[in-house]
Amino acid sequence: MFNYTSALIRTLSNNFPKSICKHKPLEPINLEKAHQQHTIYTDHIKKLITNVYTIEEDDNCPDCVFIEDTCVIFDNKAVITNLGHHLRKPEIIKVQEKLLELKLELFWMKEPATLDGGDVLITNHEILVGISERTNMDGYEFLKDIFKKVRPILVKNGLHLKSLISLLDYNTIVVVDNDDGQEIIQQIQSTDIGYDIIKVPDVECANVLRIKNCVLIQKGFLRSENILEDEICDRGLECIKVEMSEFIKADGALTCCNVLF
Ligand code: CIR
């Protein structure tokens, strides 16, 4: 399931420093540094994925680099989301143009359903959908009608489900080691699937990006890096550390700057 052949990425808006932030960062977003970090990140993606489609930025959409939220692609079907934050809704315009070109089967989510792709975790067994401040039950039902094996998970704190958890291996979920993470894991483990769980102390590191036999993790959080590095090496995978400090300031994580399929 990690052998993706294609990826969508989106270049940075010149207005990225005006992106939506849950909490105002101590230091403002540095656009130049964000460009450098994004270039390194996308270079890794380009090395790992054969077809990388780059969608041009839109300066009216400061958050457009977080393309993960605009669509969910699985099984040759693409759902174009109705993003949960009103300022982000126009981001789908250029994304849908690209998806039309790619000839995937498209589905458009409409009001009252809302959903951000950051709330969607596709595992080997099922699709978990965070019910969060951005994704509602109608958004979940919409995905369920299309993809079938879909399960809702309530996200009380945190922007998205994948702000708190991510998938490292077919059956292994990385989670932040705090009450919010614990609450999510209790819900996830309430069926007989039985995922393996890796806990990390830093919420920034709960979101890892697995592509083929590589796992990208956040650089700059030593305790979590050590835990993840050991787990990744034990599985015979390659660990790639990337610094995304400017994206963290805007509540972004590693999975959020691409869509893999
Ligand atoms: C937002 O608040 O929507 C953006 N500043 C961050 C979105 C991050 N998306 C993601 O992790 N999937």
Short mmCIF file of C-alpha atoms and ligand atoms in Angstrom, two decimals:
data_model
loop_
_atom_site.label_atom_id
_atom_site.label_comp_id
_atom_site.label_asym_id
_atom_site.label_seq_id
_atom_site.Cartn_x
_atom_site.Cartn_y
_atom_site.Cartn_z
CA MET A 1 0.00 0.00 0.00
CA PHE A 2 2.95 2.39 0.29
CA ASN A 3 4.11 1.80 -3.28
CA TYR A 4 2.58 4.95 -4.66
CA THR A 5 3.26 5.83 -8.27
CA SER A 6 1.88 9.37 -8.26
CA ALA A 7 1.85 12.43 -6.05
CA LEU A 8 0.22 15.84 -6.13
CA ILE A 9 2.10 18.72 -4.60
CA ARG A 10 1.43 22.44 -4.59
CA THR A 11 3.88 25.33 -4.56
CA LEU A 12 3.89 27.86 -1.74
CA SER A 13 1.66 30.90 -1.84
CA ASN A 14 3.48 34.22 -1.44
CA ASN A 15 0.94 34.81 1.29
CA PHE A 16 1.90 31.68 3.21
CA PRO A 17 2.89 33.78 6.25
CA LYS A 18 -0.81 34.76 6.46
CA SER A 19 -1.96 31.14 6.66
CA ILE A 20 -4.47 30.04 9.28
CA CYS A 21 -2.78 29.30 12.62
CA LYS A 22 -4.59 27.85 15.63
CA HIS A 23 -2.15 29.71 17.88
CA LYS A 24 -0.11 32.66 16.73
CA PRO A 25 3.49 31.37 16.45
CA LEU A 26 6.12 32.95 18.71
CA GLU A 27 8.19 33.78 15.64
CA PRO A 28 6.36 34.72 12.43
CA ILE A 29 6.57 32.37 9.45
CA ASN A 30 9.72 33.04 7.44
CA LEU A 31 8.73 32.71 3.78
CA GLU A 32 12.26 32.23 2.49
CA LYS A 33 12.96 29.48 5.00
CA ALA A 34 9.60 27.90 4.18
CA HIS A 35 10.60 27.83 0.49
CA GLN A 36 13.90 26.13 1.34
CA GLN A 37 12.19 23.55 3.54
CA HIS A 38 9.51 22.89 0.94
CA THR A 39 12.12 22.41 -1.79
CA ILE A 40 13.96 19.80 0.26
CA TYR A 41 10.67 18.07 1.10
CA THR A 42 9.51 17.97 -2.51
CA ASP A 43 12.95 16.78 -3.69
CA HIS A 44 12.51 13.74 -1.45
CA ILE A 45 9.06 13.11 -2.89
CA LYS A 46 10.40 13.44 -6.43
CA LYS A 47 13.16 10.91 -5.72
CA LEU A 48 10.63 8.41 -4.40
CA ILE A 49 7.66 8.84 -6.73
CA THR A 50 7.68 8.52 -10.51
CA ASN A 51 4.84 10.90 -11.41
CA VAL A 52 4.83 14.07 -9.38
CA TYR A 53 2.22 16.61 -10.50
CA THR A 54 2.85 20.13 -9.28
CA ILE A 55 -0.06 22.52 -9.02
CA GLU A 56 0.77 26.19 -9.09
CA GLU A 57 0.16 28.22 -5.95
CA ASP A 58 -2.69 30.69 -5.57
CA ASP A 59 -1.83 33.86 -3.69
CA ASN A 60 -5.47 34.22 -2.68
CA CYS A 61 -5.11 30.95 -0.80
CA PRO A 62 -2.32 31.28 1.80
CA ASP A 63 -2.77 27.64 2.90
CA CYS A 64 -2.80 26.08 -0.56
CA VAL A 65 0.49 24.22 0.00
CA PHE A 66 -1.47 21.93 2.37
CA ILE A 67 -2.92 20.09 -0.59
CA GLU A 68 -3.70 16.94 1.42
CA ASP A 69 -6.86 18.61 2.68
CA THR A 70 -8.36 19.20 -0.77
CA CYS A 71 -8.93 15.64 -1.94
CA VAL A 72 -8.92 11.99 -0.96
CA ILE A 73 -7.69 9.56 -3.60
CA PHE A 74 -8.08 5.83 -3.17
CA ASP A 75 -8.83 2.97 -5.53
CA ASN A 76 -8.74 5.25 -8.62
CA LYS A 77 -11.49 7.38 -7.13
CA ALA A 78 -10.93 10.96 -6.04
CA VAL A 79 -13.17 12.86 -3.67
CA ILE A 80 -12.81 16.61 -3.97
CA THR A 81 -13.50 17.82 -0.48
CA ASN A 82 -15.54 20.69 0.82
CA LEU A 83 -12.87 22.06 3.13
CA GLY A 84 -13.91 22.74 6.69
CA HIS A 85 -12.53 26.29 6.93
CA HIS A 86 -14.38 28.84 4.79
CA LEU A 87 -11.15 30.62 3.77
CA ARG A 88 -9.74 27.43 2.30
CA LYS A 89 -12.69 26.36 0.11
CA PRO A 90 -11.34 27.96 -3.13
CA GLU A 91 -8.22 25.79 -2.94
CA ILE A 92 -10.06 23.00 -4.76
CA ILE A 93 -10.38 24.99 -7.99
CA LYS A 94 -6.94 24.24 -9.39
CA VAL A 95 -6.78 20.83 -7.77
CA GLN A 96 -9.94 19.66 -9.53
CA GLU A 97 -8.56 20.85 -12.88
CA LYS A 98 -5.52 18.60 -12.38
CA LEU A 99 -7.63 15.66 -11.22
CA LEU A 100 -9.85 16.00 -14.28
CA GLU A 101 -6.75 15.79 -16.48
CA LEU A 102 -5.64 12.63 -14.65
CA LYS A 103 -8.93 10.94 -15.54
CA LEU A 104 -9.70 9.62 -12.09
CA GLU A 105 -13.32 8.99 -11.18
CA LEU A 106 -14.29 12.21 -9.40
CA PHE A 107 -16.80 12.90 -6.65
CA TRP A 108 -17.54 16.41 -5.37
CA MET A 109 -18.42 16.81 -1.73
CA LYS A 110 -21.09 19.44 -1.14
CA GLU A 111 -22.57 21.33 1.82
CA PRO A 112 -23.50 20.47 4.50
CA ALA A 113 -20.72 17.88 4.31
CA THR A 114 -17.24 19.18 5.14
CA LEU A 115 -13.99 17.28 5.31
CA ASP A 116 -10.25 17.97 5.29
CA GLY A 117 -7.95 15.23 3.97
CA GLY A 118 -5.87 15.65 7.12
CA ASP A 119 -8.68 13.79 8.88
CA VAL A 120 -8.39 10.73 6.66
CA LEU A 121 -6.03 7.89 7.53
CA ILE A 122 -6.04 5.01 5.06
CA THR A 123 -4.78 1.81 6.66
CA ASN A 124 -4.52 -1.70 5.32
CA HIS A 125 -7.84 -2.61 6.93
CA GLU A 126 -10.05 0.46 6.78
CA ILE A 127 -10.26 4.22 6.34
CA LEU A 128 -10.35 6.16 9.60
CA VAL A 129 -12.02 9.56 9.44
CA GLY A 130 -11.55 12.12 12.17
CA ILE A 131 -14.67 14.01 13.17
CA SER A 132 -13.02 17.28 14.02
CA GLU A 133 -13.43 21.03 13.87
CA ARG A 134 -13.05 20.66 10.06
CA THR A 135 -14.74 17.35 9.24
CA ASN A 136 -18.36 16.61 10.13
CA MET A 137 -20.51 13.47 10.13
CA ASP A 138 -21.91 14.34 6.69
CA GLY A 139 -18.35 14.44 5.36
CA TYR A 140 -17.72 11.03 6.90
CA GLU A 141 -20.97 9.61 5.43
CA PHE A 142 -19.98 10.94 2.02
CA LEU A 143 -16.68 9.04 2.14
CA LYS A 144 -18.37 5.94 3.51
CA ASP A 145 -20.79 5.81 0.58
CA ILE A 146 -17.86 5.83 -1.84
CA PHE A 147 -15.13 3.84 -0.09
CA LYS A 148 -17.28 1.58 2.17
CA LYS A 149 -14.88 0.43 4.95
CA VAL A 150 -14.81 3.78 6.69
CA ARG A 151 -14.90 4.40 10.46
CA PRO A 152 -15.40 7.69 12.33
CA ILE A 153 -13.02 8.68 15.13
CA LEU A 154 -13.84 11.64 17.33
CA VAL A 155 -11.04 14.22 17.50
CA LYS A 156 -11.72 16.47 20.49
CA ASN A 157 -8.44 18.36 20.50
CA GLY A 158 -6.02 18.91 17.68
CA LEU A 159 -6.69 20.25 14.21
CA HIS A 160 -7.00 16.94 12.37
CA LEU A 161 -6.89 13.22 13.12
CA LYS A 162 -3.48 13.09 11.47
CA SER A 163 -2.22 15.91 13.70
CA LEU A 164 -2.22 13.18 16.39
CA ILE A 165 -1.61 9.91 14.55
CA SER A 166 -0.14 8.55 11.32
CA LEU A 167 0.71 5.23 9.71
CA LEU A 168 4.27 3.93 9.85
CA ASP A 169 3.70 0.41 8.63
CA TYR A 170 0.81 -1.69 7.35
CA ASN A 171 -0.47 -2.27 10.85
CA THR A 172 1.46 0.28 12.90
CA ILE A 173 0.16 3.63 14.03
CA VAL A 174 2.35 6.40 15.47
CA VAL A 175 0.56 8.46 18.11
CA VAL A 176 1.40 11.38 20.36
CA ASP A 177 1.91 10.22 23.93
CA ASN A 178 -0.63 12.42 25.72
CA ASP A 179 -4.31 12.32 26.72
CA ASP A 180 -5.50 13.38 23.27
CA GLY A 181 -3.51 10.61 21.63
CA GLN A 182 -4.70 8.10 24.22
CA GLU A 183 -8.32 8.96 23.57
CA ILE A 184 -7.89 8.46 19.83
CA ILE A 185 -6.11 5.14 20.32
CA GLN A 186 -8.84 3.85 22.63
CA GLN A 187 -11.39 4.44 19.89
CA ILE A 188 -9.17 2.95 17.18
CA GLN A 189 -8.46 -0.18 19.24
CA SER A 190 -12.15 -0.78 20.02
CA THR A 191 -12.48 -3.27 17.14
CA ASP A 192 -10.64 -6.56 16.75
CA ILE A 193 -8.19 -5.22 14.15
CA GLY A 194 -5.47 -4.68 16.75
CA TYR A 195 -3.00 -2.12 15.42
CA ASP A 196 0.53 -1.94 16.80
CA ILE A 197 1.12 1.42 18.44
CA ILE A 198 4.26 3.55 18.72
CA LYS A 199 4.04 6.50 21.14
CA VAL A 200 6.15 9.62 20.68
CA PRO A 201 6.43 12.47 23.20
CA ASP A 202 6.26 15.31 20.66
CA VAL A 203 3.00 15.97 18.85
CA GLU A 204 4.96 17.35 15.88
CA CYS A 205 6.44 13.87 15.36
CA ALA A 206 3.15 11.96 15.49
CA ASN A 207 2.76 12.66 11.80
CA VAL A 208 5.24 10.64 9.75
CA LEU A 209 5.19 10.18 6.00
CA ARG A 210 5.70 6.63 4.72
CA ILE A 211 6.55 6.25 1.03
CA LYS A 212 7.77 2.89 -0.31
CA ASN A 213 10.54 1.71 2.06
CA CYS A 214 11.25 5.20 3.40
CA VAL A 215 9.75 7.11 6.29
CA LEU A 216 10.08 10.87 6.53
CA ILE A 217 10.06 12.20 10.07
CA GLN A 218 10.33 15.67 11.60
CA LYS A 219 13.81 16.83 12.52
CA GLY A 220 14.40 18.81 15.71
CA PHE A 221 12.65 16.69 18.36
CA LEU A 222 15.38 14.45 19.69
CA ARG A 223 13.41 12.12 21.97
CA SER A 224 10.77 11.35 19.35
CA GLU A 225 13.38 11.11 16.59
CA ASN A 226 15.28 8.45 18.54
CA ILE A 227 12.14 6.37 19.13
CA LEU A 228 11.06 6.60 15.51
CA GLU A 229 14.51 5.97 14.11
CA ASP A 230 14.81 2.73 16.10
CA GLU A 231 11.36 1.54 15.02
CA ILE A 232 12.03 2.41 11.40
CA CYS A 233 15.44 0.70 11.35
CA ASP A 234 14.00 -2.40 13.10
CA ARG A 235 11.63 -2.74 10.18
CA GLY A 236 14.46 -2.49 7.65
CA LEU A 237 13.16 0.86 6.40
CA GLU A 238 15.08 4.05 5.67
CA CYS A 239 14.55 7.03 7.97
CA ILE A 240 14.72 10.49 6.38
CA LYS A 241 14.68 13.51 8.69
CA VAL A 242 13.30 16.76 7.37
CA GLU A 243 12.93 20.10 9.06
CA MET A 244 9.52 21.70 8.50
CA SER A 245 9.54 24.31 11.27
CA GLU A 246 7.78 26.98 9.15
CA PHE A 247 4.96 24.57 8.32
CA ILE A 248 4.56 23.51 11.95
CA LYS A 249 3.91 27.19 12.74
CA ALA A 250 0.88 26.98 10.43
CA ASP A 251 -0.28 23.69 12.03
CA GLY A 252 1.00 21.69 9.08
CA ALA A 253 2.60 18.27 9.29
CA LEU A 254 4.53 16.00 6.94
CA THR A 255 1.63 14.30 5.21
CA CYS A 256 -0.21 17.55 4.53
CA CYS A 257 1.93 18.85 1.67
CA ASN A 258 1.12 16.04 -0.75
CA VAL A 259 -1.51 13.60 -1.93
CA LEU A 260 -0.18 10.14 -2.75
CA PHE A 261 -1.87 7.56 -4.95
C1 CIR B 1 -5.16 25.07 8.35
O1 CIR B 1 -5.40 25.53 9.45
O2 CIR B 1 -6.04 24.58 7.65
C2 CIR B 1 -3.73 25.07 7.86
N1 CIR B 1 -3.05 26.18 8.40
C3 CIR B 1 -3.00 23.79 8.20
C4 CIR B 1 -3.51 22.60 7.49
C5 CIR B 1 -2.68 21.40 7.73
N2 CIR B 1 -3.22 20.29 7.03
C6 CIR B 1 -2.93 19.04 7.30
O3 CIR B 1 -2.16 18.76 8.20
N3 CIR B 1 -3.52 18.11 6.58
#
